[in-house]
Coordinates of C-alpha atoms in Angstrom, one line a residue:
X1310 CA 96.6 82.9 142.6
X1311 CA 96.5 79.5 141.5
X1312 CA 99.5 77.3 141.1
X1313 CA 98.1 74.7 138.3
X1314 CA 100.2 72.3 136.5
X1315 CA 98.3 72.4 133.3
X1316 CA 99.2 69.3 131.0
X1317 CA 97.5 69.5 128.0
X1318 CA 97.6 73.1 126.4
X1319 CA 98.4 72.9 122.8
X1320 CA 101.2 73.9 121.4
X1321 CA 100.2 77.3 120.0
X1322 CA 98.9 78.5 122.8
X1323 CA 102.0 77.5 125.1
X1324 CA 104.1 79.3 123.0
X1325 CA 101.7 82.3 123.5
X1326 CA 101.6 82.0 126.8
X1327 CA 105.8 82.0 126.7
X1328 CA 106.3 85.1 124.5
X1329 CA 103.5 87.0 126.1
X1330 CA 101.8 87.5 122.8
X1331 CA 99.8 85.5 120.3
X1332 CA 101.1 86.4 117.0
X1333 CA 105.1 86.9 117.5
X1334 CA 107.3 88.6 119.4
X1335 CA 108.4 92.1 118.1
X1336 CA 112.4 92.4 117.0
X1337 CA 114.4 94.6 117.9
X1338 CA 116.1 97.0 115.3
X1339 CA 119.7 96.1 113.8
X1340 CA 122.5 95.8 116.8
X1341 CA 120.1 96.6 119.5
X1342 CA 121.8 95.7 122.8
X1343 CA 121.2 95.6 127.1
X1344 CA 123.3 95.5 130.0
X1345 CA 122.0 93.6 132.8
X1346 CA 122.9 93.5 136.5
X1347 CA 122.7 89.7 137.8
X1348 CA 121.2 88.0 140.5
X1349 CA 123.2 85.6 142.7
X1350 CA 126.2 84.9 140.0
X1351 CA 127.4 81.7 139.7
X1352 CA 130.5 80.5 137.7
X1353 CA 129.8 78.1 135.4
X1354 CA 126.4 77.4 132.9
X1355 CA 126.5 73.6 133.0
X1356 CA 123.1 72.7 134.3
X1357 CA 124.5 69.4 135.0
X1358 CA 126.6 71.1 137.4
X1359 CA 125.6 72.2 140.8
X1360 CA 123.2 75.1 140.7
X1361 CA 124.8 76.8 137.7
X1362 CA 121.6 75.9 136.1
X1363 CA 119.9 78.6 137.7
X1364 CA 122.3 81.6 136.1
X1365 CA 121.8 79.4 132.7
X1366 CA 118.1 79.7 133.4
X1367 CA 118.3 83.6 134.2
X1368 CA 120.2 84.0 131.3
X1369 CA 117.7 82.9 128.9
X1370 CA 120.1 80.1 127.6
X1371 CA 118.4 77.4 129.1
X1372 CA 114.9 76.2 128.6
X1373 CA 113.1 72.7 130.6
X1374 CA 110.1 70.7 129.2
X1375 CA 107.8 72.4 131.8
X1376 CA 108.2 76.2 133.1
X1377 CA 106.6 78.1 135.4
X1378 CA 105.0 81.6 134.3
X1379 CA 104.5 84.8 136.6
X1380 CA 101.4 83.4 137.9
X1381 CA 103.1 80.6 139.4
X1382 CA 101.2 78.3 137.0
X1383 CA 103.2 75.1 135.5
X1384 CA 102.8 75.1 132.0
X1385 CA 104.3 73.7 128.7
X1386 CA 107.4 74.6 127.3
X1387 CA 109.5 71.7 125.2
X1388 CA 107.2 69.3 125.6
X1389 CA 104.2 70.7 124.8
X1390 CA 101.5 68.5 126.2
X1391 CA 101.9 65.2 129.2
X1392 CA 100.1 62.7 130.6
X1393 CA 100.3 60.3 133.8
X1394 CA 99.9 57.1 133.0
X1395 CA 100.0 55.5 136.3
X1396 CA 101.1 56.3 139.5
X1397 CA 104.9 55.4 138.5
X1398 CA 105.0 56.7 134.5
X1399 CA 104.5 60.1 133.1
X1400 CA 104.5 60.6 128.8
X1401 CA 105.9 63.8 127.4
X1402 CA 105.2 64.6 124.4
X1403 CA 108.2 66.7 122.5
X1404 CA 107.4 69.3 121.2
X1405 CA 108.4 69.3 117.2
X1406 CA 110.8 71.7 115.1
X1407 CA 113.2 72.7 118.0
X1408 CA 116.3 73.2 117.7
X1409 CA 119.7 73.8 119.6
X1410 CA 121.3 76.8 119.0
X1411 CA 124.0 75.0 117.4
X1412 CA 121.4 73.8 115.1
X1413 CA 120.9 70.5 115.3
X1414 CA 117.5 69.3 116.4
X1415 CA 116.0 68.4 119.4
X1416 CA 114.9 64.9 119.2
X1417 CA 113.5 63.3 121.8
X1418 CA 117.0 60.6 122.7
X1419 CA 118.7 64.1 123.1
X1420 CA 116.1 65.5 125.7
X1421 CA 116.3 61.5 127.4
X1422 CA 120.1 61.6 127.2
X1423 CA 119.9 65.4 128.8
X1424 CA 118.0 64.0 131.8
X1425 CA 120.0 61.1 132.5
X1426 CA 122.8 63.1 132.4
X1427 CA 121.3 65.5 134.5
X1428 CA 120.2 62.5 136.5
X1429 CA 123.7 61.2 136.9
X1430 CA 125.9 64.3 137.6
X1431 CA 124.1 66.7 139.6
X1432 CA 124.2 66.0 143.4
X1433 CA 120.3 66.9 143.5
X1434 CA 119.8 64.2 140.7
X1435 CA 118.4 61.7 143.0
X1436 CA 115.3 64.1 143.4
X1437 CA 113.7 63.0 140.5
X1438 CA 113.3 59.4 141.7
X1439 CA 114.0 58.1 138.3
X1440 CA 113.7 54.7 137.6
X1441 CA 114.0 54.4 133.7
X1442 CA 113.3 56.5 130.5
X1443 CA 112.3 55.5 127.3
X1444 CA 111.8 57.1 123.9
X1445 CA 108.8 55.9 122.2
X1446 CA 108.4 58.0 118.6
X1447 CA 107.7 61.5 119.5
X1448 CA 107.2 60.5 123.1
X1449 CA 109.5 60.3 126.1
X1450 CA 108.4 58.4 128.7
X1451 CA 109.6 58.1 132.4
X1452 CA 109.1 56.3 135.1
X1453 CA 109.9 56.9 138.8
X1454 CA 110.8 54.0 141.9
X1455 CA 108.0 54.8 144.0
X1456 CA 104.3 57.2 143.8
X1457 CA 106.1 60.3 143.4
X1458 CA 103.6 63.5 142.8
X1459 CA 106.3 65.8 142.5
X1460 CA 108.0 64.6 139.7
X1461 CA 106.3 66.7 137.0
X1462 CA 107.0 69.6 138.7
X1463 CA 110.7 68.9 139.2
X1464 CA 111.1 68.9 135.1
X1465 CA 110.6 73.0 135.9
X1466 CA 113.9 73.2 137.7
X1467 CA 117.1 74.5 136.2
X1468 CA 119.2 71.7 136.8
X1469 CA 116.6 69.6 134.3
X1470 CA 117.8 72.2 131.4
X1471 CA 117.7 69.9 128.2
X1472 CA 121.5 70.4 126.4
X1473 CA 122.3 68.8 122.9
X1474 CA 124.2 65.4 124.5
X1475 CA 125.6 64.7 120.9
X1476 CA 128.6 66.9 120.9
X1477 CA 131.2 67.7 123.3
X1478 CA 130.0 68.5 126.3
X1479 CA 133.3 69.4 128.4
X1480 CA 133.2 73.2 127.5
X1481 CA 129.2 73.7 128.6
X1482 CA 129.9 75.6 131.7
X1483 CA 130.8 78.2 129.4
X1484 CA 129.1 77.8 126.7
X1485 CA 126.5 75.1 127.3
X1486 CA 124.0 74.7 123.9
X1487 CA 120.5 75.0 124.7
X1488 CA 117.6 75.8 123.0
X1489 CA 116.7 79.1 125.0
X1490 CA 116.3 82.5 123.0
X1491 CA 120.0 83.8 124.0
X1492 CA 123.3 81.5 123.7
X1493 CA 126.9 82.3 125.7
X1494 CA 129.0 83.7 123.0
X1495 CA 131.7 85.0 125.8
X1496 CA 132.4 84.1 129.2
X1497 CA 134.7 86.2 131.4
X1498 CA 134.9 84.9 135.2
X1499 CA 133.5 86.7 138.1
X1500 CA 133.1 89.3 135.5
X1501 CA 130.1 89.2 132.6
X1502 CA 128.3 86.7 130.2
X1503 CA 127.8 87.9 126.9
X1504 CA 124.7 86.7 125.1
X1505 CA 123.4 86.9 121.3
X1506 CA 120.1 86.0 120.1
X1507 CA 119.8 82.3 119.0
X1508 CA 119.4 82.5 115.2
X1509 CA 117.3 78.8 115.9
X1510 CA 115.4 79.7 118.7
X1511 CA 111.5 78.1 118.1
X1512 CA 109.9 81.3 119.8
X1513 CA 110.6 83.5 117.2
X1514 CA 113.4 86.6 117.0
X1515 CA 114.2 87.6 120.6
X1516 CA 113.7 91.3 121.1
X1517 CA 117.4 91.9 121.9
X1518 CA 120.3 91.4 119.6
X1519 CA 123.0 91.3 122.5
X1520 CA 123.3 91.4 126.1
X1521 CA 125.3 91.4 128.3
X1522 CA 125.3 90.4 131.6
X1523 CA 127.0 92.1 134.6
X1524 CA 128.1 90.8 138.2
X1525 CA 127.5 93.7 139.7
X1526 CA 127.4 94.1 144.0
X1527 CA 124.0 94.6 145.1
X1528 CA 124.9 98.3 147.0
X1529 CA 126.0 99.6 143.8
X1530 CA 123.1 98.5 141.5
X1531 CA 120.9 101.8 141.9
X1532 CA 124.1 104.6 141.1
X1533 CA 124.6 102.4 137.8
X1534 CA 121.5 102.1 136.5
X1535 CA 121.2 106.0 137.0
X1536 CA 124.6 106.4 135.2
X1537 CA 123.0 104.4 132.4
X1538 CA 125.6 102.3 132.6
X1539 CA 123.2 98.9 133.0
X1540 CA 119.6 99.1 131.5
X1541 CA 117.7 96.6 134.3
X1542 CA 119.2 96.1 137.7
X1543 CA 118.2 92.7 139.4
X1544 CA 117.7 92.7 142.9
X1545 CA 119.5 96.0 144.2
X1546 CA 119.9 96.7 147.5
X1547 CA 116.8 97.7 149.2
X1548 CA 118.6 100.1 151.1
X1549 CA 119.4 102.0 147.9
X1550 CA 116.0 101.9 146.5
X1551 CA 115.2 105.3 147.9
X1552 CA 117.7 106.9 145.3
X1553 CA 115.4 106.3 142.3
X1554 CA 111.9 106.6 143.8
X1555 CA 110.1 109.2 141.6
X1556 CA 112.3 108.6 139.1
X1557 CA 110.3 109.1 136.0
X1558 CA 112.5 107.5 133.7
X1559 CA 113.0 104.0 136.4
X1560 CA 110.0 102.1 136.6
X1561 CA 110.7 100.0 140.3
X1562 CA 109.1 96.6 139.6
X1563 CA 108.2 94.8 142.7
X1564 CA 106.7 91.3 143.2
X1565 CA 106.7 89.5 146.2
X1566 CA 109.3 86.6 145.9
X1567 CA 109.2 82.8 147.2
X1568 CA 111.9 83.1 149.4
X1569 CA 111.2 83.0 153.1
X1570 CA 113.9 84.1 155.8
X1571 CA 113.3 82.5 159.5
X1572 CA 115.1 81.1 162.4
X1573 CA 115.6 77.2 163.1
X1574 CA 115.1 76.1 166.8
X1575 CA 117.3 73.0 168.3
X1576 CA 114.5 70.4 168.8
X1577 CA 117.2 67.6 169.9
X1578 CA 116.2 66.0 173.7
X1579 CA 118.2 67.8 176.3
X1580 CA 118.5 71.4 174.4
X1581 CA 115.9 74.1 176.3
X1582 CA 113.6 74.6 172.9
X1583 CA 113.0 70.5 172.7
X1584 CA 109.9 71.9 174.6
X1585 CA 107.1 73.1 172.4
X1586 CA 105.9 75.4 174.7
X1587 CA 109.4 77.3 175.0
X1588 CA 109.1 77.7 170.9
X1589 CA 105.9 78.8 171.2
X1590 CA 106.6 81.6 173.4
X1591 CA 109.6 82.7 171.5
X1592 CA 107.2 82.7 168.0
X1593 CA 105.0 84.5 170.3
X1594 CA 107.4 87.6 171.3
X1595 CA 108.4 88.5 168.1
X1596 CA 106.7 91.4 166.2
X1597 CA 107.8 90.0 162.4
X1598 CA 106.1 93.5 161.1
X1599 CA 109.2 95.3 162.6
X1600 CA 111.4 92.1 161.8
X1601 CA 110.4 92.4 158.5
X1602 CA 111.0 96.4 157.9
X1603 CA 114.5 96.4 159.3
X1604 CA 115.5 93.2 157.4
X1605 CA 114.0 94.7 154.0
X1606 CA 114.3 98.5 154.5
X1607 CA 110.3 98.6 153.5
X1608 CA 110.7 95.6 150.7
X1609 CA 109.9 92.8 152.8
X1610 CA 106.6 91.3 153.5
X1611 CA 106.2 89.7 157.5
X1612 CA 105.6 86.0 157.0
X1613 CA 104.3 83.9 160.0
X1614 CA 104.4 80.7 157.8
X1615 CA 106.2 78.3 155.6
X1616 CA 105.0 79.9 152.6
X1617 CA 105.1 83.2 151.0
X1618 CA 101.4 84.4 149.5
X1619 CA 103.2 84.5 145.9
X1620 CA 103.3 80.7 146.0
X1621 CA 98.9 80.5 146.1
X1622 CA 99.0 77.4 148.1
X1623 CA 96.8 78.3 150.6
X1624 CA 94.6 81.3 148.7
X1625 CA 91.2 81.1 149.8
X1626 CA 92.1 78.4 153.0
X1627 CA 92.1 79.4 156.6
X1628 CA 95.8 78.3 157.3
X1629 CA 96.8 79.0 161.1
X1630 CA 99.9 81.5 161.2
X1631 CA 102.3 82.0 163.9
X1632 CA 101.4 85.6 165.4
X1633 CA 102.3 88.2 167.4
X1634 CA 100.9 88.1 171.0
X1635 CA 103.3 89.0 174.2
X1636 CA 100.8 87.5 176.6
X1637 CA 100.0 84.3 174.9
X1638 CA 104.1 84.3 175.3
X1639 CA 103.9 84.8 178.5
X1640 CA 101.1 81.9 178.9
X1641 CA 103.5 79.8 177.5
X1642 CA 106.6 80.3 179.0
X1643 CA 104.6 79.7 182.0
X1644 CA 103.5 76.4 181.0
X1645 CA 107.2 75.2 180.1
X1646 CA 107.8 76.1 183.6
X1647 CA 110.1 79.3 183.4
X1648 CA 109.7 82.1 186.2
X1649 CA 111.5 85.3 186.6
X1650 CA 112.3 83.7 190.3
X1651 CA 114.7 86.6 191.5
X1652 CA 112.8 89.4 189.9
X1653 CA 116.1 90.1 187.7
X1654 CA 114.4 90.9 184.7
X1655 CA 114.8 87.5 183.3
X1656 CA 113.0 83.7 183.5
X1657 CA 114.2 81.0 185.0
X1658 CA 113.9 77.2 185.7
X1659 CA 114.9 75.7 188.8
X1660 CA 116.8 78.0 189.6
X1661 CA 118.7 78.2 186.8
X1662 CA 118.7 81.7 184.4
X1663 CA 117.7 80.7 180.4
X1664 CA 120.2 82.0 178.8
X1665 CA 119.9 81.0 174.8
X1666 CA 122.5 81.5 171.8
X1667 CA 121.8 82.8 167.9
X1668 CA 124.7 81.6 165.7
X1669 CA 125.3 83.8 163.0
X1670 CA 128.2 84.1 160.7
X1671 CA 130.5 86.7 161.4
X1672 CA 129.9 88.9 158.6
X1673 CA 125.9 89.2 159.0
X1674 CA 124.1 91.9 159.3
X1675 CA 122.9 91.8 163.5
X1676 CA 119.9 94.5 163.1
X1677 CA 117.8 92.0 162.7
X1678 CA 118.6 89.7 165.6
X1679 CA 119.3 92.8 167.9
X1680 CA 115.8 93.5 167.3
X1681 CA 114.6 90.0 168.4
X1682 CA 116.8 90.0 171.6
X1683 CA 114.6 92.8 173.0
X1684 CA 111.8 91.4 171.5
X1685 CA 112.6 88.7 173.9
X1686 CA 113.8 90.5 176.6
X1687 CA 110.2 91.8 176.9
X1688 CA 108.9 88.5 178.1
X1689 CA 112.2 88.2 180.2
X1690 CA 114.2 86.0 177.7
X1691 CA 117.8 86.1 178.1
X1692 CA 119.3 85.8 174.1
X1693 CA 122.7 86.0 173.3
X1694 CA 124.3 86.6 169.7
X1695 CA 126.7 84.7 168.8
X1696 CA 129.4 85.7 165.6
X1697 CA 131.2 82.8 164.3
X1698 CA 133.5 82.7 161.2
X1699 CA 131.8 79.2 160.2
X1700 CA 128.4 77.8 161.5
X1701 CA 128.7 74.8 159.7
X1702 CA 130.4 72.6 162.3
X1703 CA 127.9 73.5 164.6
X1704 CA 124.9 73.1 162.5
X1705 CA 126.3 69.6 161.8
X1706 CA 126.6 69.0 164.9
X1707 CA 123.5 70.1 166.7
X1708 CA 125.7 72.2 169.0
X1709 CA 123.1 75.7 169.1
X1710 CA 120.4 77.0 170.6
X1711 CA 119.2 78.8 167.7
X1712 CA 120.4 79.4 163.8
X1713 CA 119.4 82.3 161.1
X1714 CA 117.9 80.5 157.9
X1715 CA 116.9 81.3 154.9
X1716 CA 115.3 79.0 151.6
X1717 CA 113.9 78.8 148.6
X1718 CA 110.6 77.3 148.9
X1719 CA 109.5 76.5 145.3
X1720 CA 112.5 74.9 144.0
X1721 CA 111.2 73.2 141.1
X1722 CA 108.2 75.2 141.5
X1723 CA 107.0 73.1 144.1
X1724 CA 106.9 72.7 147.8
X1725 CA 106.6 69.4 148.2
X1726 CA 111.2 68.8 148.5
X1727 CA 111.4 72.4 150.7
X1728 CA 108.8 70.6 153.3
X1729 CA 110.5 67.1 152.9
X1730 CA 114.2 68.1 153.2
X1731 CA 113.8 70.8 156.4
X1732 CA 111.6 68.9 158.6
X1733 CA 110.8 65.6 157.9
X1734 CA 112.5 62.1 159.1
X1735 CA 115.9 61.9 158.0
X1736 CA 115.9 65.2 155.6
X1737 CA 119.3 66.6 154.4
X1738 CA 118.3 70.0 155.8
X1739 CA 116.9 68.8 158.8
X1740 CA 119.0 70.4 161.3
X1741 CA 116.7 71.1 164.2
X1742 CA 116.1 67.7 164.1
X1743 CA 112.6 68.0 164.6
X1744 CA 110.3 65.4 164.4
X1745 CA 106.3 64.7 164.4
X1746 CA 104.3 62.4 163.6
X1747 CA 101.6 64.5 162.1
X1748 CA 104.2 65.9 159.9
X1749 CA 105.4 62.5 158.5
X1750 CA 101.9 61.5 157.8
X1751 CA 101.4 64.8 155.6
X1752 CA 104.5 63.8 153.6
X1753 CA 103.3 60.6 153.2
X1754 CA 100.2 61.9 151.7
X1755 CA 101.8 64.2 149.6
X1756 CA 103.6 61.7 147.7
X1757 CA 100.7 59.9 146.3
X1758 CA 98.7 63.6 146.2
X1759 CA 98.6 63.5 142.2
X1760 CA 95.0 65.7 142.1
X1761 CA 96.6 69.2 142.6
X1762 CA 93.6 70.4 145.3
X1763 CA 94.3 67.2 147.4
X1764 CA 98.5 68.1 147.2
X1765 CA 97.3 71.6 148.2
X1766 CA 95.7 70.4 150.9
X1767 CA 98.6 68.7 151.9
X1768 CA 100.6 72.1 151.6
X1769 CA 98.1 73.5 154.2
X1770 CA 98.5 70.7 156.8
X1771 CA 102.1 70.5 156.9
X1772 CA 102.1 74.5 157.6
X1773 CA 99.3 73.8 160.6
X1774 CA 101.7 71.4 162.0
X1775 CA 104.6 73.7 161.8
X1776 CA 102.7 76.2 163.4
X1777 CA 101.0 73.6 166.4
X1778 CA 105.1 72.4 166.9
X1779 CA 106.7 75.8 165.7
X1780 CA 110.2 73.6 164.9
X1781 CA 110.6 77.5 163.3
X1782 CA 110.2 81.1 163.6
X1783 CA 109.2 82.2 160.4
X1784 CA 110.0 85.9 159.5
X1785 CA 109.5 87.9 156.4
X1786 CA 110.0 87.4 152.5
X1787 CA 111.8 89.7 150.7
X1788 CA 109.9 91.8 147.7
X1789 CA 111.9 90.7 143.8
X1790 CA 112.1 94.2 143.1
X1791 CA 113.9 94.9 139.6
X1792 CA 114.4 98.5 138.2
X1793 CA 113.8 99.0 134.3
X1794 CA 115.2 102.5 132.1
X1795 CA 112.0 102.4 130.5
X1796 CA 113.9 104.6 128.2
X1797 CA 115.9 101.5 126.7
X1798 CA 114.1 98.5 127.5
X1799 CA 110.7 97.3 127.5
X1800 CA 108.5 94.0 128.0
X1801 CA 110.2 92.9 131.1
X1802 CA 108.6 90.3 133.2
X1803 CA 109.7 90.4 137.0
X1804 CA 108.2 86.2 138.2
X1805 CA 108.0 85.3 141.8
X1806 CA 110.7 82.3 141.4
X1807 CA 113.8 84.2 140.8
X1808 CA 115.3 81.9 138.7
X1809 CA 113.8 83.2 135.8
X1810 CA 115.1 86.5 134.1
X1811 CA 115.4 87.7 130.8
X1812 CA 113.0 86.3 128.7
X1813 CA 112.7 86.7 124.3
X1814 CA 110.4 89.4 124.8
X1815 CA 112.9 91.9 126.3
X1816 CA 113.3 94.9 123.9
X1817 CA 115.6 97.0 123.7
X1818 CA 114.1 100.3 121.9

């Protein structure tokens, strides 16, 4: 898999590439209609707004000048070719005869205006490292404060949604206008989205008339797809999966997402894993095949690094995991100076027991970390789990031995902001505290990485370093499994970044 950003395809064939097809996508007869169960509902469709971008984008409301496709390749969408210029400024051309689903046009001041806006209001707007933006004829052309590499890739992410700026913009969180093939035509809260097929949309008829989509719990996904109640069921519950295997008439679409699940390790001086060699023998003990079987029910895939396969960083490369190996734990508890002194069962260090904590919020599931506490009870680690209504406070305060995480690694179909924000210097997400030097050197790297085999490269040193300094247990990622009535829908795409959904080419038949 390769993960390309591919700036200059022409126009006809990035709009191929979008609707699957080279010649137009097939409509749908009169008052065809789908129900859709959502993943992760938010409430609101501003992209300016939070993450409410992402449901926009899943809704197939919203559209950004690049996307990424199902092979994890960055591609063209409304811009339909770029350039860098330099190592600060990046031209975009826009692509011609769009228009909003109100209508009106989309020029290139409206898609400037819609990133500055963006830009402005969302709190993740400094990630684009904007310095300016100009309109110059058909072109837009920005420029960033400093050699940023990632900035083309960031134009993928929801929040960077391009909305028609030139009418009133306070009623977009439920009904923002967009140029995607569906608009909002009904918003009921906590409830459903209803969607008709933009009558503008530059892709060509959508395959659907109307949908509508449901916030629907995860557990109960499975009985209503089988009750034809919903037509494609995002991300049910994997422990109901079972229910429809074999089913002839429920095709179970499974791709393995770019989410990773793990567990952060206090690095701060003074806490008992601020030694390397204590980290290492806890990444050691644990047997993330298991790990990864009770956490998914069978629809997880074990992950000993900061990457998931499905994001093709490291295809082809000999990247160092963390592994499975009870005496190398050993080995290394022994070299961090732990001894089971009084033969209790459990490791010591002058003379005191190590006795560590995993925070977890009160209402998590504890198979999972019930499972690592033997695990580490084999090497004679004494774990404790810890329920907590709130782990905030003490993730802000550095106050834990140990704390469940879980992220999106691709973001704007990129690593380069997950690496940057959880580990290095001074990251937001940085709550381990860790820090190395190595590490800081790759980011620095990265930033100027503008050839995309030298940034890969970069991907693959920063996991080595994360394996060497193991700041992290990594764990498992979980499978985006989908189930389709292929009875009443077809031409459903299921993509690795899970932001993306319903698409012009679902049909309903």
């Amino acid at each position: 898999m390769k993960k390309r950003l591919k700036s200059c395809i022409p126009a006809l064939l990035a709009a191929a590439m979008l609707s699957g097809s080279c010649t137009t996508v097939f409509a749908a007869e009169s008052d065809s209609h789908l129900n859709v169960a959502m993943f992760m509902w938010m409430e609101g469709l501003d992209p300016a707004e939070g993450w409410n971008g992402w449901t926009t984008m899943r809704c197939g409301i919203g559209e950004t000048l690049l996307t990424a496709n199902e092979n994890m390749d960055v591609v063209p969408c409304l811009a339909d070719s770029w350039e860098q210029v330099d190592d600060l400024t990046y031209k975009f051309h826009i692509r011609q005869g769009v228009k909003f689903s109100n209508g009106n046009d989309m020029t290139p001041e409206t898609v400037k205006e819609s990133i500055e806006r963006t830009a402005e209001q969302n709190s993740r707007g400094g990630n684009l490292m904007l310095d300016s933006i100009e309109v110059d004829g058909e072109y837009v052309i920005f420029k960033t404060t400093e050699p940023y590499s990632a900035f083309p890739y960031y134009l993928t992410e929801p929040m960077c949604i391009i909305v028609d700026t030139t009418v009133d913009t306070s009623n977009y969180n439920n009904a923002p206008v967009c140029t995607g093939p569906y608009v909002c035509t009904e918003f009921v809260t906590e409830e459903k989205y209803e969607l008709a097929a933009n009558e503008y949309y530059w892709g060509g008829k959508p395959g659907t008339d109307t949908i509508t989509v449901l916030n629907v719990a995860d557990d109960t996904k499975v009985s209503a797809i089988l009750a034809g109640d919903i037509d494609v069921a995002v991300a049910p519950s994997a422990t109901t999966l079972s229910q429809v295997e074999g089913n002839d008439s429920i095709e179970m679409v499974k791709v393995t997402g770019t989410r990773e699940n793990d567990l952060e390790m206090n690095c701060r001086e003074g806490r008992p894993t601020a030694d390397v060699n204590l980290r290492k023998a806890l990444s050691c003990a644990i047997d993330r095949d298991v790990i990864a079987q009770i956490a998914g029910a069978g629809y997880a895939q074990a992950l000993g690094k900061a990457f998931p396969d499905s994001v093709g960083y490291d295809e082809g490369k000999e990247v160092e995991s963390q592994t499975y190996d009870v005496e190398k734990a050993k080995e290394y508890l022994a070299e961090a100076g732990y001894t089971d002194e009084d033969g209790n069962g459990y490791v010591e260090k002058d003379g005191e027991e190590l006795v560590l904590n995993i925070a977890l919020r009160s209402n998590a599931s504890t198979a999972v970390y019930q499972a690592m506490q033997d695990m580490w009870k084999a090497i004679g680690v004494h774990v404790e789990i810890q329920l907590m209504e709130n782990t905030s406070e003490i993730r802000e305060s550095g106050e834990f031995d140990f704390m469940s995480g879980g992220w999106q690694t691709v973001n704007n179909a990129d690593g380069q902001s997950y690496l940057k924000n959880r580990w290095s210097d001074n990251g937001p997400d940085n709550y381990t505290a860790f820090h190395s030097d190595a590490f800081q050197d790759v980011m620095e790297r990265l930033d100027a990485a503008f050839d995309y085999e030298e940034r890969v490269q970069c991907f693959v040193d920063a996991e080595q370093v994360l394996t060497e300094e193991c700041p992290t247990i990594f764990l498992y990622a979980n499978e985006n499994v989908t189930l389709i009535n292929t009875d009443t829908v077809e031409n459903v795409t299921v993509f690795p970044i899970d932001y993306y959904m319903i698409t012009a080419d679902w049909t309903a038949k």
